[in-house]
Amino acid sequence: MGVRTWVEGWPVYRQLTGNDRLGRGAAAKSRYTDELKPRTSTADRVVQSVCPYCAVGCGQKVYVKDEKVVQIEGDPDSPVSRGRLCPKGSASLQLTTGSSREHQVLYRRPHGTGWETLDLDTAMHMVADRIIKTRSDVWEWDATDADVRVRRTLGIASLGGATLDNEENYLIKKLHTALGVVQVENQARVCHSATVAGLGTSFGRGGATTFMQDLQNSDCIVIQGSNYAENHPVGFQWVMEAKARGATVIHVDPRYTRTSAVADIYVPLRAGTDIAFLGGIVNHVLNTESYFRDYVVNYTNAATILNEDFQDTEDLDGVFSGLNEKTRNYIADSWRYEGMGVIAAAGARGENLEESELKQRLIHEAGRGESHGSGGAALGR
């Protein structure tokens, strides 16, 4: 390499003699950098996907070359994320190509003192062998406390995660039902056991009652018990857009977090006092009539009067009226609205009680196969 070539390749020289006087473009680019090409330009195809982490549902573009994932980027066409990804979503390529991804299993034998390495095929065969043996050892043809054919095993249970998609959940449930496993559980059912009863009755749906983008149209957003800005940063963009439009953001949490830092009002409270706090707000809103009366009267069931026979948990020491203590089921006759022949929001709307109970019995009968294992419901002998 000559002196002239060396001088002309010097970034300072290119900055002084070229068009990039600020040294932020071609002047600062080395030959190595100039020869680099993005992995997205060499990909054979692009597959649209959804980020597998939290439930915001950010769109991703997965670039594939030679049937291997070479890059994952945000999808600008996604109405949810608009091309944005949080740090977890941006690093999701490491799920397939990262050096930390394990391709072997560590196994410690019974009474062993150390770990040994097994390949995945060997480990999968060991799992299959143990499932078959456990099923064989604890298989029940008949229930021990009654002369009922059950065809089940109580020695195997399954606990699924909330990030599994519908197809995976279907296959898991189908596999375990075929094995006679009746103890199949999922984290989402535990997580949403309260929301189904509360939101389902109040708003008609047990999970999210609107789409996340609708947050941008809010006048006031209350975030309680969640560090939204850090846990779901891409979804938090809609909160910040509402704030930019003039909305008030209120964060209620014992901890001061990054969500608190961007909120207009931070409300610290002691751990365990959230129900008392919400109860106080409800009491204040009702006493001062600070609610949106036109909306409440026309679009909720607040204007509907309950049957005089209805008794709340405050009247019956924690239970509602209509409880059959023997069957531990509720008879919803007293839950009807005054002057109406349909069941209240806790039941099926638009049906009379007899039709609803008949439908419930049919659903119960249809589900007996799952409750009794792979053999299905008992048959007459």
Short mmCIF file of C-alpha atoms in Angstrom, two decimals:
data_model
loop_
_atom_site.label_atom_id
_atom_site.label_comp_id
_atom_site.label_asym_id
_atom_site.label_seq_id
_atom_site.Cartn_x
_atom_site.Cartn_y
_atom_site.Cartn_z
CA MET A 1 0.00 0.00 0.00
CA GLY A 2 1.46 3.38 -1.04
CA VAL A 3 1.52 6.52 1.06
CA ARG A 4 -1.08 8.19 -1.16
CA THR A 5 -3.46 5.27 -0.88
CA TRP A 6 -3.01 5.25 2.88
CA VAL A 7 -3.66 9.00 3.16
CA GLU A 8 -6.73 8.90 0.90
CA GLY A 9 -8.11 6.05 2.98
CA TRP A 10 -7.74 8.06 6.17
CA PRO A 11 -11.23 9.09 7.44
CA VAL A 12 -10.05 12.60 8.40
CA TYR A 13 -8.71 13.21 4.88
CA ARG A 14 -11.96 12.02 3.31
CA GLN A 15 -13.89 14.24 5.67
CA LEU A 16 -11.87 17.35 4.77
CA THR A 17 -11.75 16.76 1.01
CA GLY A 18 -15.09 15.11 0.36
CA ASN A 19 -18.74 16.07 0.70
CA ASP A 20 -19.14 14.50 4.15
CA ARG A 21 -17.76 17.43 6.16
CA LEU A 22 -19.42 16.29 9.40
CA GLY A 23 -17.87 12.83 9.19
CA ARG A 24 -21.15 10.98 9.71
CA GLY A 25 -21.45 9.20 6.37
CA ALA A 26 -19.06 8.08 3.65
CA ALA A 27 -16.03 9.64 5.35
CA ALA A 28 -16.40 7.41 8.39
CA LYS A 29 -17.09 4.26 6.41
CA SER A 30 -14.22 1.76 6.16
CA ARG A 31 -13.71 -0.65 3.29
CA TYR A 32 -14.86 -3.50 5.54
CA THR A 33 -18.04 -1.65 6.41
CA ASP A 34 -18.65 -0.71 2.78
CA GLU A 35 -18.50 -4.36 1.75
CA LEU A 36 -20.99 -5.51 4.40
CA LYS A 37 -24.48 -6.49 3.28
CA PRO A 38 -27.54 -6.83 5.51
CA ARG A 39 -28.72 -10.35 6.18
CA THR A 40 -32.19 -9.36 5.05
CA SER A 41 -30.94 -8.69 1.50
CA THR A 42 -29.55 -12.21 1.12
CA ALA A 43 -32.58 -14.06 2.52
CA ASP A 44 -34.46 -16.52 0.35
CA ARG A 45 -37.88 -15.65 1.77
CA VAL A 46 -39.63 -13.69 4.50
CA VAL A 47 -42.17 -15.26 6.86
CA GLN A 48 -44.61 -13.16 8.87
CA SER A 49 -44.92 -14.15 12.50
CA VAL A 50 -45.87 -12.89 15.95
CA CYS A 51 -43.42 -12.35 18.82
CA PRO A 52 -43.58 -15.32 21.24
CA TYR A 53 -43.02 -13.36 24.45
CA CYS A 54 -45.73 -11.22 26.08
CA ALA A 55 -49.32 -10.88 24.90
CA VAL A 56 -49.00 -7.55 23.05
CA GLY A 57 -48.78 -9.52 19.79
CA CYS A 58 -46.09 -7.57 17.97
CA GLY A 59 -45.69 -8.50 14.31
CA GLN A 60 -42.36 -9.90 13.15
CA LYS A 61 -40.70 -10.55 9.82
CA VAL A 62 -38.61 -13.71 9.91
CA TYR A 63 -35.91 -13.82 7.21
CA VAL A 64 -34.94 -17.34 6.12
CA LYS A 65 -31.93 -18.47 4.09
CA ASP A 66 -31.19 -22.10 3.31
CA GLU A 67 -34.10 -23.07 5.63
CA LYS A 68 -32.42 -21.31 8.58
CA VAL A 69 -33.52 -18.15 10.33
CA VAL A 70 -30.96 -15.42 9.66
CA GLN A 71 -32.75 -12.31 10.96
CA ILE A 72 -35.94 -11.26 12.79
CA GLU A 73 -37.22 -7.69 12.57
CA GLY A 74 -40.37 -5.79 13.39
CA ASP A 75 -43.18 -5.81 10.84
CA PRO A 76 -44.11 -2.21 9.88
CA ASP A 77 -47.44 -3.46 8.51
CA SER A 78 -48.56 -4.71 11.94
CA PRO A 79 -51.37 -2.50 13.28
CA VAL A 80 -50.39 -3.52 16.81
CA SER A 81 -46.67 -2.71 16.88
CA ARG A 82 -46.11 -0.73 13.64
CA GLY A 83 -42.64 -2.21 13.17
CA ARG A 84 -41.50 -1.78 16.75
CA LEU A 85 -40.07 -4.51 18.97
CA CYS A 86 -39.03 -4.43 22.61
CA PRO A 87 -35.58 -5.74 23.67
CA LYS A 88 -36.96 -9.28 24.07
CA GLY A 89 -38.60 -9.25 20.66
CA SER A 90 -35.52 -7.74 19.02
CA ALA A 91 -33.37 -10.52 20.49
CA SER A 92 -35.74 -13.37 19.62
CA LEU A 93 -33.35 -14.49 16.87
CA GLN A 94 -31.27 -15.93 19.73
CA LEU A 95 -34.05 -18.44 20.36
CA THR A 96 -32.95 -20.23 17.19
CA THR A 97 -29.32 -19.28 16.64
CA GLY A 98 -28.00 -18.06 20.00
CA SER A 99 -24.92 -19.65 21.49
CA SER A 100 -26.81 -20.06 24.78
CA ARG A 101 -29.40 -22.34 23.18
CA GLU A 102 -29.02 -25.83 24.61
CA HIS A 103 -28.98 -28.83 22.30
CA GLN A 104 -28.39 -31.40 25.01
CA VAL A 105 -30.01 -32.42 28.28
CA LEU A 106 -28.37 -32.62 31.68
CA TYR A 107 -29.51 -35.74 33.55
CA ARG A 108 -28.76 -36.96 37.04
CA ARG A 109 -29.60 -40.58 37.63
CA PRO A 110 -31.35 -41.77 40.81
CA HIS A 111 -28.89 -41.67 43.75
CA GLY A 112 -26.36 -40.05 41.42
CA THR A 113 -24.03 -37.28 42.58
CA GLY A 114 -23.24 -35.67 39.24
CA TRP A 115 -24.85 -34.61 35.96
CA GLU A 116 -24.33 -36.39 32.68
CA THR A 117 -25.04 -35.13 29.19
CA LEU A 118 -27.70 -36.78 27.01
CA ASP A 119 -28.71 -36.00 23.45
CA LEU A 120 -32.29 -34.88 22.82
CA ASP A 121 -33.41 -38.13 21.16
CA THR A 122 -32.26 -40.20 24.13
CA ALA A 123 -33.98 -37.83 26.57
CA MET A 124 -37.24 -37.92 24.58
CA HIS A 125 -37.23 -41.73 24.58
CA MET A 126 -36.65 -41.74 28.35
CA VAL A 127 -39.63 -39.41 28.84
CA ALA A 128 -41.82 -41.59 26.63
CA ASP A 129 -40.76 -44.75 28.49
CA ARG A 130 -41.59 -43.19 31.85
CA ILE A 131 -44.99 -42.00 30.67
CA ILE A 132 -45.88 -45.47 29.41
CA LYS A 133 -44.66 -47.11 32.63
CA THR A 134 -46.45 -44.63 34.90
CA ARG A 135 -49.66 -45.01 32.93
CA SER A 136 -49.43 -48.78 33.17
CA ASP A 137 -48.63 -48.81 36.90
CA VAL A 138 -51.43 -46.47 38.02
CA TRP A 139 -54.09 -47.17 35.40
CA GLU A 140 -57.65 -47.28 36.72
CA TRP A 141 -60.39 -49.16 34.91
CA ASP A 142 -63.00 -48.44 37.56
CA ALA A 143 -63.32 -45.81 40.25
CA THR A 144 -62.31 -47.07 43.67
CA ASP A 145 -65.28 -45.54 45.48
CA ALA A 146 -68.00 -46.53 43.00
CA ASP A 147 -68.77 -49.13 40.39
CA VAL A 148 -68.10 -46.70 37.54
CA ARG A 149 -65.88 -47.36 34.52
CA VAL A 150 -63.39 -44.48 34.31
CA ARG A 151 -60.40 -45.66 32.21
CA ARG A 152 -57.98 -43.03 33.51
CA THR A 153 -54.60 -42.41 35.12
CA LEU A 154 -54.10 -40.04 38.03
CA GLY A 155 -50.33 -40.44 38.05
CA ILE A 156 -49.70 -37.96 35.22
CA ALA A 157 -50.61 -34.28 35.10
CA SER A 158 -49.96 -31.47 32.64
CA LEU A 159 -49.52 -27.75 33.35
CA GLY A 160 -49.41 -25.61 30.21
CA GLY A 161 -48.02 -22.12 29.80
CA ALA A 162 -49.84 -18.99 28.67
CA THR A 163 -47.64 -18.51 25.60
CA LEU A 164 -48.82 -21.68 23.89
CA ASP A 165 -50.91 -21.04 20.80
CA ASN A 166 -54.26 -22.69 20.01
CA GLU A 167 -52.71 -25.41 17.87
CA GLU A 168 -50.24 -26.42 20.58
CA ASN A 169 -52.95 -26.46 23.25
CA TYR A 170 -55.17 -28.59 21.02
CA LEU A 171 -52.44 -31.15 20.43
CA ILE A 172 -51.46 -31.27 24.11
CA LYS A 173 -55.06 -31.82 25.20
CA LYS A 174 -55.62 -34.43 22.50
CA LEU A 175 -52.48 -36.34 23.51
CA HIS A 176 -53.31 -36.39 27.22
CA THR A 177 -56.94 -37.32 26.64
CA ALA A 178 -55.81 -40.25 24.51
CA LEU A 179 -53.50 -41.32 27.36
CA GLY A 180 -56.35 -41.15 29.87
CA VAL A 181 -54.88 -38.14 31.68
CA VAL A 182 -57.62 -36.05 33.32
CA GLN A 183 -55.45 -33.58 35.25
CA VAL A 184 -54.73 -31.13 32.41
CA GLU A 185 -54.31 -27.55 33.57
CA ASN A 186 -53.20 -24.26 32.04
CA GLN A 187 -51.78 -21.13 33.59
CA ALA A 188 -54.27 -18.94 31.74
CA ARG A 189 -57.25 -20.56 33.46
CA VAL A 190 -55.77 -19.81 36.86
CA CYS A 191 -54.80 -16.31 35.80
CA HIS A 192 -58.23 -15.52 34.34
CA SER A 193 -60.43 -17.40 36.79
CA ALA A 194 -61.40 -14.09 38.38
CA THR A 195 -61.62 -12.06 35.16
CA VAL A 196 -64.12 -14.43 33.56
CA ALA A 197 -66.48 -14.03 36.49
CA GLY A 198 -65.99 -10.27 36.77
CA LEU A 199 -65.36 -8.98 33.26
CA GLY A 200 -67.59 -11.58 31.62
CA THR A 201 -70.57 -10.54 33.68
CA SER A 202 -69.87 -6.81 33.47
CA PHE A 203 -68.59 -6.39 29.92
CA GLY A 204 -69.52 -9.61 28.14
CA ARG A 205 -65.99 -10.98 27.74
CA GLY A 206 -63.71 -12.59 30.29
CA GLY A 207 -60.41 -11.38 28.84
CA ALA A 208 -59.47 -8.12 27.17
CA THR A 209 -62.62 -6.08 26.51
CA THR A 210 -61.17 -3.92 23.74
CA PHE A 211 -58.18 -3.80 21.41
CA MET A 212 -54.99 -2.20 22.69
CA GLN A 213 -54.84 0.53 20.05
CA ASP A 214 -58.06 1.97 21.46
CA LEU A 215 -56.04 3.27 24.42
CA GLN A 216 -54.94 6.20 22.27
CA ASN A 217 -58.52 7.53 22.34
CA SER A 218 -58.70 7.63 26.14
CA ASP A 219 -59.10 10.76 28.24
CA CYS A 220 -57.83 9.08 31.42
CA ILE A 221 -55.82 5.88 31.83
CA VAL A 222 -55.40 4.20 35.22
CA ILE A 223 -52.62 1.61 35.48
CA GLN A 224 -52.69 -0.34 38.73
CA GLY A 225 -50.29 -3.06 39.82
CA SER A 226 -48.40 -3.15 36.54
CA ASN A 227 -45.12 -1.73 35.30
CA TYR A 228 -46.60 -1.28 31.83
CA ALA A 229 -43.77 0.83 30.42
CA GLU A 230 -41.13 -1.84 31.05
CA ASN A 231 -43.13 -5.07 30.84
CA HIS A 232 -44.92 -4.20 27.58
CA PRO A 233 -43.08 -1.23 26.07
CA VAL A 234 -44.51 -1.61 22.57
CA GLY A 235 -48.07 -1.73 23.88
CA PHE A 236 -47.26 1.29 26.06
CA GLN A 237 -46.86 3.38 22.91
CA TRP A 238 -50.66 3.71 22.80
CA VAL A 239 -50.68 5.09 26.35
CA MET A 240 -48.06 7.66 25.39
CA GLU A 241 -50.05 8.65 22.30
CA ALA A 242 -53.09 9.23 24.49
CA LYS A 243 -50.96 11.34 26.81
CA ALA A 244 -49.70 13.36 23.86
CA ARG A 245 -53.34 14.03 22.97
CA GLY A 246 -53.94 15.37 26.47
CA ALA A 247 -54.99 12.28 28.42
CA THR A 248 -54.20 11.96 32.13
CA VAL A 249 -52.14 8.87 33.04
CA ILE A 250 -52.45 7.66 36.64
CA HIS A 251 -50.17 4.92 38.01
CA VAL A 252 -51.16 3.12 41.21
CA ASP A 253 -48.40 0.86 42.55
CA PRO A 254 -46.35 0.36 45.73
CA ARG A 255 -43.19 0.64 43.63
CA TYR A 256 -41.97 3.71 41.76
CA THR A 257 -41.11 2.43 38.28
CA ARG A 258 -40.58 3.81 34.80
CA THR A 259 -44.33 3.75 34.38
CA SER A 260 -44.58 6.04 37.40
CA ALA A 261 -41.93 8.32 35.90
CA VAL A 262 -44.03 9.13 32.82
CA ALA A 263 -47.39 9.19 34.60
CA ASP A 264 -49.13 12.49 35.35
CA ILE A 265 -50.14 11.23 38.78
CA TYR A 266 -48.32 8.57 40.80
CA VAL A 267 -50.35 7.03 43.63
CA PRO A 268 -48.24 4.95 46.04
CA LEU A 269 -50.15 2.55 48.25
CA ARG A 270 -49.20 -0.11 50.75
CA ALA A 271 -49.09 -3.68 49.51
CA GLY A 272 -52.39 -5.47 50.17
CA THR A 273 -54.53 -2.33 50.26
CA ASP A 274 -55.55 -2.31 46.59
CA ILE A 275 -59.13 -3.52 47.21
CA ALA A 276 -59.64 -0.92 49.92
CA PHE A 277 -58.25 1.71 47.56
CA LEU A 278 -60.61 0.71 44.72
CA GLY A 279 -63.52 0.49 47.12
CA GLY A 280 -62.83 4.03 48.25
CA ILE A 281 -62.80 5.26 44.67
CA VAL A 282 -66.08 3.50 43.88
CA ASN A 283 -67.65 4.96 47.02
CA HIS A 284 -66.47 8.47 46.09
CA VAL A 285 -67.72 8.16 42.50
CA LEU A 286 -71.16 7.01 43.65
CA ASN A 287 -71.52 9.58 46.42
CA THR A 288 -70.44 12.51 44.28
CA GLU A 289 -72.14 11.20 41.09
CA SER A 290 -68.87 11.65 39.23
CA TYR A 291 -69.73 8.96 36.68
CA PHE A 292 -70.79 9.53 33.05
CA ARG A 293 -74.52 9.25 33.70
CA ASP A 294 -75.70 9.10 30.07
CA TYR A 295 -73.33 6.23 29.31
CA VAL A 296 -74.15 4.32 32.49
CA VAL A 297 -77.92 4.61 31.96
CA ASN A 298 -77.95 3.73 28.26
CA TYR A 299 -75.09 1.26 27.85
CA THR A 300 -74.86 -0.69 31.12
CA ASN A 301 -77.28 -2.68 33.26
CA ALA A 302 -77.06 -0.14 36.09
CA ALA A 303 -80.56 1.15 35.30
CA THR A 304 -82.05 -2.35 35.63
CA ILE A 305 -83.70 -3.31 38.93
CA LEU A 306 -83.02 -6.77 40.31
CA ASN A 307 -85.73 -9.09 41.56
CA GLU A 308 -86.69 -8.42 45.18
CA ASP A 309 -85.83 -12.04 46.05
CA PHE A 310 -82.17 -11.52 45.19
CA GLN A 311 -79.76 -11.46 48.12
CA ASP A 312 -76.11 -10.47 47.85
CA THR A 313 -73.05 -11.84 49.64
CA GLU A 314 -73.39 -9.14 52.27
CA ASP A 315 -76.79 -10.58 53.25
CA LEU A 316 -75.89 -14.29 53.19
CA ASP A 317 -72.39 -14.35 54.67
CA GLY A 318 -70.41 -14.69 51.45
CA VAL A 319 -72.80 -16.50 49.08
CA PHE A 320 -75.59 -15.40 46.76
CA SER A 321 -79.23 -16.35 46.95
CA GLY A 322 -80.26 -19.57 45.24
CA LEU A 323 -77.40 -21.76 46.45
CA ASN A 324 -78.18 -25.46 46.66
CA GLU A 325 -75.80 -26.57 49.40
CA LYS A 326 -76.18 -30.25 48.55
CA THR A 327 -75.20 -29.91 44.88
CA ARG A 328 -73.14 -26.74 45.45
CA ASN A 329 -74.81 -25.14 42.43
CA TYR A 330 -76.83 -21.95 42.11
CA ILE A 331 -80.44 -21.80 40.98
CA ALA A 332 -80.60 -18.44 39.24
CA ASP A 333 -84.34 -17.74 39.59
CA SER A 334 -83.76 -14.88 42.02
CA TRP A 335 -81.10 -13.34 39.80
CA ARG A 336 -83.59 -12.17 37.19
CA TYR A 337 -84.31 -8.51 36.58
CA GLU A 338 -87.58 -7.12 37.87
CA GLY A 339 -90.38 -7.64 35.34
CA MET A 340 -88.23 -9.64 32.94
CA GLY A 341 -88.34 -13.33 32.13
CA VAL A 342 -84.71 -13.74 31.17
CA ILE A 343 -81.71 -14.53 33.31
CA ALA A 344 -79.39 -11.72 34.41
CA ALA A 345 -75.94 -11.16 32.97
CA ALA A 346 -74.49 -14.06 34.97
CA GLY A 347 -76.57 -16.47 32.87
CA ALA A 348 -77.43 -16.89 29.21
CA ARG A 349 -79.28 -13.85 27.86
CA GLY A 350 -82.46 -14.26 25.84
CA GLU A 351 -83.34 -17.67 27.18
CA ASN A 352 -85.76 -18.78 29.84
CA LEU A 353 -84.51 -20.71 32.82
CA GLU A 354 -85.64 -24.12 31.55
CA GLU A 355 -83.89 -23.71 28.20
CA SER A 356 -80.72 -22.54 29.90
CA GLU A 357 -80.65 -25.45 32.34
CA LEU A 358 -81.31 -27.91 29.52
CA LYS A 359 -78.40 -26.48 27.54
CA GLN A 360 -76.16 -26.71 30.60
CA ARG A 361 -77.09 -30.36 31.06
CA LEU A 362 -76.31 -31.09 27.42
CA ILE A 363 -72.94 -29.38 27.73
CA HIS A 364 -72.23 -31.33 30.90
CA GLU A 365 -73.07 -34.61 29.20
CA ALA A 366 -70.89 -33.73 26.22
CA GLY A 367 -67.92 -33.13 28.51
CA ARG A 368 -68.16 -36.39 30.42
CA GLY A 369 -65.68 -38.08 28.12
CA GLU A 370 -62.92 -35.72 29.19
CA SER A 371 -63.75 -36.04 32.86
CA HIS A 372 -63.66 -39.85 32.71
CA GLY A 373 -60.48 -40.29 30.65
CA SER A 374 -59.85 -41.78 27.23
CA GLY A 375 -62.61 -44.36 27.57
CA GLY A 376 -65.37 -41.77 27.70
CA ALA A 377 -68.55 -41.89 29.71
CA ALA A 378 -69.66 -45.11 31.38
CA LEU A 379 -71.98 -47.36 29.40
CA GLY A 380 -74.76 -49.56 30.72
CA ARG A 381 -73.77 -53.16 31.30
#
